[in-house]
PDB file of C-alpha atoms in Angstrom:
ATOM      1  CA  MET P   1      -5.442  -0.948  17.415  1.00 46.00           C
ATOM      2  CA  ASN P   2      -4.280  -1.650  21.439  1.00 44.00           C
ATOM      3  CA  LYS P   3      -1.541  -3.433  23.116  1.00 41.00           C
ATOM      4  CA  TYR P   4      -3.236  -6.556  23.296  1.00 37.00           C
ATOM      5  CA  LYS P   5      -4.854  -6.813  19.279  1.00 41.00           C
ATOM      6  CA  LEU P   6      -1.313  -5.833  17.867  1.00 44.00           C
ATOM      7  CA  PHE P   7       0.751  -8.741  20.041  1.00 41.00           C
ATOM      8  CA  ALA P   8      -2.137 -11.214  18.471  1.00 42.00           C
ATOM      9  CA  VAL P   9      -1.459 -10.122  14.471  1.00 43.00           C
ATOM     10  CA  ILE P  10       2.237 -10.903  16.041  1.00 43.00           C
ATOM     11  CA  GLY P  11       1.420 -14.035  17.250  1.00 45.00           C
ATOM     12  CA  LEU P  12      -0.908 -15.139  13.981  1.00 39.00           C
ATOM     13  CA  LEU P  13       2.003 -14.184  11.616  1.00 41.00           C
ATOM     14  CA  LEU P  14       4.942 -15.927  13.647  1.00 38.00           C
ATOM     15  CA  LEU P  15       2.506 -19.058  13.463  1.00 35.00           C
ATOM     16  CA  GLY P  16       2.683 -18.777   9.321  1.00 36.00           C
ATOM     17  CA  ALA P  17       6.270 -17.604   9.152  1.00 34.00           C
ATOM     18  CA  CYS P  18       9.572 -19.585   8.196  1.00 31.00           C
ATOM     19  CA  ASN P  19      11.971 -18.946  11.244  1.00 33.00           C
ATOM     20  CA  SER P  20      15.174 -20.516  10.865  1.00 35.00           C
ATOM     21  CA  GLU P  21      18.607 -18.270  11.111  1.00 38.00           C
ATOM     22  CA  GLU P  22      21.393 -18.345   8.583  1.00 39.00           C
ATOM     23  CA  LYS P  23      20.414 -20.764   6.577  1.00 38.00           C
ATOM     24  CA  SER P  24      21.891 -21.250   3.095  1.00 35.00           C
ATOM     25  CA  LYS P  25      19.322 -24.376   2.017  1.00 39.00           C
ATOM     26  CA  THR P  26      15.949 -22.885  -0.105  1.00 42.00           C
ATOM     27  CA  GLU P  27      12.998 -23.167   1.737  1.00 49.00           C
ATOM     28  CA  THR P  28       9.985 -21.751   0.409  1.00 51.00           C
ATOM     29  CA  LYS P  29       6.230 -21.004   2.224  1.00 55.00           C
ATOM     30  CA  ASP P  30       3.119 -19.946   1.291  1.00 58.00           C
ATOM     31  CA  VAL P  31       1.434 -18.168   4.343  1.00 50.00           C
ATOM     32  CA  ALA P  32      -2.501 -17.798   4.580  1.00 45.00           C
ATOM     33  CA  VAL P  33      -4.070 -15.140   5.211  1.00 43.00           C
ATOM     34  CA  THR P  34      -7.726 -14.122   7.082  1.00 40.00           C
ATOM     35  CA  THR P  35      -9.916 -11.991   5.583  1.00 40.00           C
ATOM     36  CA  GLN P  36     -11.583 -10.551   9.221  1.00 44.00           C
ATOM     37  CA  ASN P  37     -11.142  -6.901   9.011  1.00 50.00           C
ATOM     38  CA  SER P  38      -9.641  -4.520  12.073  1.00 49.00           C
ATOM     39  CA  GLU P  39     -11.225  -1.672  13.423  1.00 51.00           C
ATOM     40  CA  GLU P  40      -9.106   0.456  10.503  1.00 61.00           C
ATOM     41  CA  GLY P  41     -10.176  -1.327   7.481  1.00 73.00           C
ATOM     42  CA  TYR P  42      -7.228  -4.305   7.060  1.00 83.00           C
ATOM     43  CA  SER P  43      -7.200  -7.567   7.842  1.00 90.00           C
ATOM     44  CA  ASP P  44      -5.862  -8.775  11.270  1.00 88.00           C
ATOM     45  CA  MET P  45      -3.084 -10.362   9.736  1.00 90.00           C
ATOM     46  CA  SER P  46      -1.935  -7.460   7.705  1.00 95.00           C
ATOM     47  CA  ILE P  47       1.397  -5.235   9.048  1.00 96.00           C
ATOM     48  CA  TYR P  48      -0.702  -2.056   7.547  1.00 95.00           C
ATOM     49  CA  ASN P  49      -2.405  -2.454  11.584  1.00 94.00           C
ATOM     50  CA  LEU P  50       1.776  -1.433  12.422  1.00 93.00           C
ATOM     51  CA  PRO P  51       1.987   1.854  14.193  1.00 91.00           C
ATOM     52  CA  SER P  52       5.154   2.070  13.909  1.00 95.00           C
ATOM     53  CA  GLN P  53       7.079   5.081  11.700  1.00 97.00           C
ATOM     54  CA  TRP P  54       9.841   4.986   9.706  1.00 98.00           C
ATOM     55  CA  THR P  55      12.312   7.319   7.674  1.00 98.00           C
ATOM     56  CA  ASN P  56      13.459   6.267   3.970  1.00 98.00           C
ATOM     57  CA  GLN P  57      16.861   6.777   2.586  1.00 98.00           C
ATOM     58  CA  ASP P  58      15.336   9.955   1.239  1.00 97.00           C
ATOM     59  CA  GLY P  59      15.023  11.510   4.953  1.00 97.00           C
ATOM     60  CA  GLU P  60      11.125  11.009   4.428  1.00 98.00           C
ATOM     61  CA  GLU P  61       8.961  10.094   7.215  1.00 97.00           C
ATOM     62  CA  VAL P  62       6.504   7.571   6.581  1.00 97.00           C
ATOM     63  CA  GLU P  63       4.150   4.679   8.118  1.00 97.00           C
ATOM     64  CA  LEU P  64       3.659   0.324   6.671  1.00 96.00           C
ATOM     65  CA  LYS P  65       0.226   1.571   5.756  1.00 96.00           C
ATOM     66  CA  ASP P  66       2.038   4.106   2.922  1.00 97.00           C
ATOM     67  CA  PHE P  67       2.395   1.428   0.625  1.00 96.00           C
ATOM     68  CA  GLN P  68      -0.966  -0.280   0.616  1.00 95.00           C
ATOM     69  CA  GLY P  69      -1.996  -0.955  -3.230  1.00 96.00           C
ATOM     70  CA  LYS P  70       1.012  -2.417  -3.688  1.00 97.00           C
ATOM     71  CA  VAL P  71       2.813  -6.279  -3.519  1.00 98.00           C
ATOM     72  CA  LEU P  72       5.501  -5.725  -1.195  1.00 98.00           C
ATOM     73  CA  VAL P  73       9.106  -7.607  -1.014  1.00 98.00           C
ATOM     74  CA  THR P  74      10.914  -6.790   1.491  1.00 97.00           C
ATOM     75  CA  VAL P  75      14.341  -8.088   3.123  1.00 95.00           C
ATOM     76  CA  MET P  76      16.122  -7.226   6.698  1.00 92.00           C
ATOM     77  CA  ILE P  77      19.687  -6.081   6.042  1.00 93.00           C
ATOM     78  CA  TYR P  78      21.997  -3.959   7.566  1.00 89.00           C
ATOM     79  CA  THR P  79      24.515  -1.453   5.195  1.00 93.00           C
ATOM     80  CA  SER P  80      27.680  -2.679   6.961  1.00 90.00           C
ATOM     81  CA  CYS P  81      27.695  -6.232   6.445  1.00 89.00           C
ATOM     82  CA  LYS P  82      30.126  -8.251   4.329  1.00 88.00           C
ATOM     83  CA  ILE P  83      28.843 -11.514   4.417  1.00 86.00           C
ATOM     84  CA  ALA P  84      25.016 -12.282   3.909  1.00 88.00           C
ATOM     85  CA  CYS P  85      23.335  -9.073   2.898  1.00 90.00           C
ATOM     86  CA  PRO P  86      25.586  -8.879  -0.345  1.00 92.00           C
ATOM     87  CA  ARG P  87      24.256 -11.702  -1.259  1.00 91.00           C
ATOM     88  CA  LEU P  88      20.571 -10.953   0.186  1.00 93.00           C
ATOM     89  CA  VAL P  89      20.994  -7.546  -2.211  1.00 95.00           C
ATOM     90  CA  ALA P  90      21.662  -9.424  -5.038  1.00 95.00           C
ATOM     91  CA  ASP P  91      18.771 -11.975  -4.599  1.00 95.00           C
ATOM     92  CA  MET P  92      16.548  -8.818  -4.587  1.00 96.00           C
ATOM     93  CA  ARG P  93      17.932  -7.201  -7.523  1.00 96.00           C
ATOM     94  CA  ASN P  94      17.827 -10.853  -9.466  1.00 96.00           C
ATOM     95  CA  ILE P  95      13.932 -11.161  -8.126  1.00 97.00           C
ATOM     96  CA  LYS P  96      13.364  -7.014  -9.636  1.00 97.00           C
ATOM     97  CA  LYS P  97      15.100  -8.291 -12.755  1.00 97.00           C
ATOM     98  CA  GLN P  98      12.928 -11.352 -13.293  1.00 97.00           C
ATOM     99  CA  LEU P  99       9.434  -8.952 -13.024  1.00 98.00           C
ATOM    100  CA  PRO P 100       7.899  -7.851 -15.806  1.00 97.00           C
ATOM    101  CA  GLU P 101       8.020  -4.327 -16.454  1.00 96.00           C
ATOM    102  CA  GLU P 102       4.537  -3.485 -16.908  1.00 96.00           C
ATOM    103  CA  ILE P 103       4.247  -4.865 -13.337  1.00 97.00           C
ATOM    104  CA  LEU P 104       6.369  -2.905 -11.107  1.00 97.00           C
ATOM    105  CA  ASP P 105       4.336   0.241 -10.814  1.00 96.00           C
ATOM    106  CA  ASP P 106       2.115  -2.072  -8.790  1.00 98.00           C
ATOM    107  CA  VAL P 107       5.029  -3.790  -7.091  1.00 98.00           C
ATOM    108  CA  GLU P 108       7.768  -2.002  -3.352  1.00 98.00           C
ATOM    109  CA  MET P 109      11.193  -3.497  -2.668  1.00 98.00           C
ATOM    110  CA  VAL P 110      11.473  -2.895   0.227  1.00 98.00           C
ATOM    111  CA  LEU P 111      14.681  -3.448   2.463  1.00 98.00           C
ATOM    112  CA  VAL P 112      14.979  -2.481   6.125  1.00 96.00           C
ATOM    113  CA  SER P 113      17.644  -1.887   8.089  1.00 94.00           C
ATOM    114  CA  ILE P 114      18.796  -3.852  11.328  1.00 89.00           C
ATOM    115  CA  ASP P 115      21.167  -1.528  12.180  1.00 90.00           C
ATOM    116  CA  PRO P 116      19.420   1.951  12.362  1.00 93.00           C
ATOM    117  CA  GLU P 117      21.983   4.001  14.861  1.00 92.00           C
ATOM    118  CA  THR P 118      24.559   3.271  11.778  1.00 92.00           C
ATOM    119  CA  ASP P 119      22.025   3.002   9.092  1.00 95.00           C
ATOM    120  CA  THR P 120      21.209   6.532   8.827  1.00 97.00           C
ATOM    121  CA  PRO P 121      18.770   7.856   6.099  1.00 98.00           C
ATOM    122  CA  GLU P 122      22.487   9.636   4.557  1.00 98.00           C
ATOM    123  CA  ARG P 123      23.621   5.955   4.371  1.00 97.00           C
ATOM    124  CA  LEU P 124      20.961   4.397   3.203  1.00 98.00           C
ATOM    125  CA  LYS P 125      21.015   6.413   0.400  1.00 98.00           C
ATOM    126  CA  GLN P 126      24.458   6.346  -0.227  1.00 97.00           C
ATOM    127  CA  PHE P 127      24.111   2.227  -0.463  1.00 97.00           C
ATOM    128  CA  ALA P 128      21.302   2.512  -2.669  1.00 97.00           C
ATOM    129  CA  LYS P 129      23.089   4.327  -4.852  1.00 97.00           C
ATOM    130  CA  GLU P 130      25.970   1.631  -5.009  1.00 96.00           C
ATOM    131  CA  ASN P 131      24.027  -1.010  -5.263  1.00 96.00           C
ATOM    132  CA  VAL P 132      22.360   1.140  -8.276  1.00 95.00           C
ATOM    133  CA  MET P 133      18.697   0.944  -6.399  1.00 97.00           C
ATOM    134  CA  ASP P 134      18.269   4.427  -6.226  1.00 94.00           C
ATOM    135  CA  GLY P 135      14.547   4.991  -7.050  1.00 94.00           C
ATOM    136  CA  PRO P 136      11.792   2.851  -8.358  1.00 96.00           C
ATOM    137  CA  PRO P 137      10.627   0.079  -6.932  1.00 97.00           C
ATOM    138  CA  TRP P 138      13.476   0.337  -4.324  1.00 98.00           C
ATOM    139  CA  THR P 139      13.007   1.732  -0.985  1.00 98.00           C
ATOM    140  CA  PHE P 140      15.243   1.758   2.624  1.00 98.00           C
ATOM    141  CA  LEU P 141      13.621   1.691   5.454  1.00 98.00           C
ATOM    142  CA  ARG P 142      14.675   2.636   8.906  1.00 98.00           C
ATOM    143  CA  SER P 143      13.218   3.463  12.427  1.00 97.00           C
ATOM    144  CA  THR P 144      13.439   2.643  16.088  1.00 96.00           C
ATOM    145  CA  GLU P 145      15.282   0.097  18.017  1.00 93.00           C
ATOM    146  CA  ALA P 146      11.981  -1.302  19.482  1.00 94.00           C
ATOM    147  CA  ASN P 147       9.996  -0.912  16.071  1.00 96.00           C
ATOM    148  CA  THR P 148      12.753  -2.401  14.195  1.00 93.00           C
ATOM    149  CA  ARG P 149      12.650  -5.445  16.042  1.00 91.00           C
ATOM    150  CA  GLU P 150       8.721  -6.064  16.030  1.00 94.00           C
ATOM    151  CA  PHE P 151       8.843  -5.682  12.420  1.00 93.00           C
ATOM    152  CA  ALA P 152      11.621  -8.504  12.480  1.00 91.00           C
ATOM    153  CA  ALA P 153       8.888 -10.864  14.780  1.00 90.00           C
ATOM    154  CA  VAL P 154       6.221  -9.930  12.664  1.00 90.00           C
ATOM    155  CA  LEU P 155       8.610 -11.784   9.768  1.00 88.00           C
ATOM    156  CA  ALA P 156      10.179 -14.335  12.231  1.00 87.00           C
ATOM    157  CA  VAL P 157      13.338 -12.709  11.137  1.00 87.00           C
ATOM    158  CA  ASN P 158      15.663 -13.575  14.010  1.00 84.00           C
ATOM    159  CA  TYR P 159      19.237 -11.053  14.642  1.00 80.00           C
ATOM    160  CA  THR P 160      21.530 -10.858  17.418  1.00 80.00           C
ATOM    161  CA  GLU P 161      24.067  -8.169  17.703  1.00 75.00           C
ATOM    162  CA  ILE P 162      28.132  -9.726  17.949  1.00 70.00           C
ATOM    163  CA  SER P 163      29.597  -6.687  17.654  1.00 65.00           C
ATOM    164  CA  PRO P 164      28.777  -3.093  17.635  1.00 61.00           C
ATOM    165  CA  MET P 165      29.167  -3.406  13.397  1.00 66.00           C
ATOM    166  CA  ASP P 166      28.426  -7.056  13.118  1.00 65.00           C
ATOM    167  CA  PHE P 167      24.805  -9.090  13.227  1.00 69.00           C
ATOM    168  CA  SER P 168      23.931 -12.619  13.164  1.00 70.00           C
ATOM    169  CA  HIS P 169      20.945 -12.818  11.094  1.00 71.00           C
ATOM    170  CA  SER P 170      17.993 -14.761   9.366  1.00 78.00           C
ATOM    171  CA  ASN P 171      18.229 -14.843   5.703  1.00 86.00           C
ATOM    172  CA  ILE P 172      14.422 -14.122   4.647  1.00 91.00           C
ATOM    173  CA  ILE P 173      12.962 -12.392   1.750  1.00 95.00           C
ATOM    174  CA  SER P 174       9.382 -12.416   2.382  1.00 96.00           C
ATOM    175  CA  VAL P 175       5.883 -11.534   0.145  1.00 97.00           C
ATOM    176  CA  PHE P 176       2.746  -9.470   0.749  1.00 97.00           C
ATOM    177  CA  ASN P 177       0.232  -8.456  -1.206  1.00 97.00           C
ATOM    178  CA  ASP P 178      -1.439  -5.465  -1.905  1.00 96.00           C
ATOM    179  CA  LYS P 179      -3.605  -5.330   1.380  1.00 96.00           C
ATOM    180  CA  GLY P 180      -0.273  -5.913   3.795  1.00 97.00           C
ATOM    181  CA  GLU P 181      -0.486  -9.382   4.718  1.00 97.00           C
ATOM    182  CA  LEU P 182       1.884 -11.966   4.479  1.00 96.00           C
ATOM    183  CA  ILE P 183       1.579 -14.828   1.648  1.00 97.00           C
ATOM    184  CA  PHE P 184       4.964 -16.215   0.834  1.00 96.00           C
ATOM    185  CA  GLN P 185       8.465 -16.360   2.108  1.00 94.00           C
ATOM    186  CA  GLN P 186      11.919 -17.527   0.689  1.00 93.00           C
ATOM    187  CA  GLU P 187      14.863 -18.377   2.981  1.00 91.00           C
ATOM    188  CA  GLY P 188      18.358 -18.719   1.921  1.00 88.00           C
ATOM    189  CA  LEU P 189      21.163 -17.132   0.051  1.00 84.00           C
ATOM    190  CA  ASN P 190      21.586 -17.413  -3.882  1.00 84.00           C
ATOM    191  CA  VAL P 191      18.964 -19.340  -4.138  1.00 87.00           C
ATOM    192  CA  ASN P 192      16.460 -19.838  -6.927  1.00 93.00           C
ATOM    193  CA  SER P 193      13.951 -16.810  -7.222  1.00 95.00           C
ATOM    194  CA  ASP P 194      11.309 -18.312  -9.390  1.00 96.00           C
ATOM    195  CA  ALA P 195       8.385 -19.555  -6.623  1.00 96.00           C
ATOM    196  CA  THR P 196       9.100 -15.976  -5.493  1.00 97.00           C
ATOM    197  CA  VAL P 197       8.240 -14.375  -8.731  1.00 98.00           C
ATOM    198  CA  LYS P 198       5.566 -16.128  -9.816  1.00 97.00           C
ATOM    199  CA  LYS P 199       3.785 -15.391  -6.242  1.00 98.00           C
ATOM    200  CA  ILE P 200       5.016 -11.672  -6.698  1.00 98.00           C
ATOM    201  CA  LYS P 201       2.771 -11.643 -10.530  1.00 98.00           C
ATOM    202  CA  ASP P 202       0.380 -13.653  -8.923  1.00 97.00           C
ATOM    203  CA  ALA P 203      -0.301 -11.299  -6.088  1.00 97.00           C
ATOM    204  CA  VAL P 204      -0.490  -8.624  -8.704  1.00 97.00           C
ATOM    205  CA  ALA P 205      -2.674 -10.063 -11.128  1.00 97.00           C
ATOM    206  CA  GLU P 206      -5.356 -10.801  -7.844  1.00 96.00           C
ATOM    207  CA  MET P 207      -5.182  -7.241  -7.109  1.00 92.00           C
ATOM    208  CA  SER P 208      -8.455  -5.336  -6.612  1.00 62.00           C
TER     209      SER P 208
END
């Protein structure tokens, strides 16, 4: 996939995504997807077209396409955050709690660090244990600054470094279908997640 097509993927996704920083009100948005296939077999709207390499909390190297076949629920955080991120983590745990046990094998809950320098695999592993998120369906990811920025752009997540240990960032939870296409976003903190949970259940039911 050449860089021009990659930029087109990002641009198309940005048109469909929520884009707001540090809002506390609830906002949800369905995101339309296309069915055109890329040369790799994914639709042009799939994050599986992104070639970035990531490391999880167990130190394993992964690519986004390794998650194909599962519904992804993603959020971008950093482990040293003391204000918004603990609430985003609580929202993710609340979403997982509302999902039926029988569909959890088809769901991956992914937390992506916006501070990869601090959030080493060891730190992510410790954070996962501290928050009772050490094991399926939870995955923590970190990568290079460039890959992190690229992924954030796809999700329309804005973040700015305020100090070496502090960031201002959007509070968005995103849902991708099993083909890696962005289908729904929830924005805000401590919000009602009923619409998000329903979208995840529907996406699992529609898996082919």
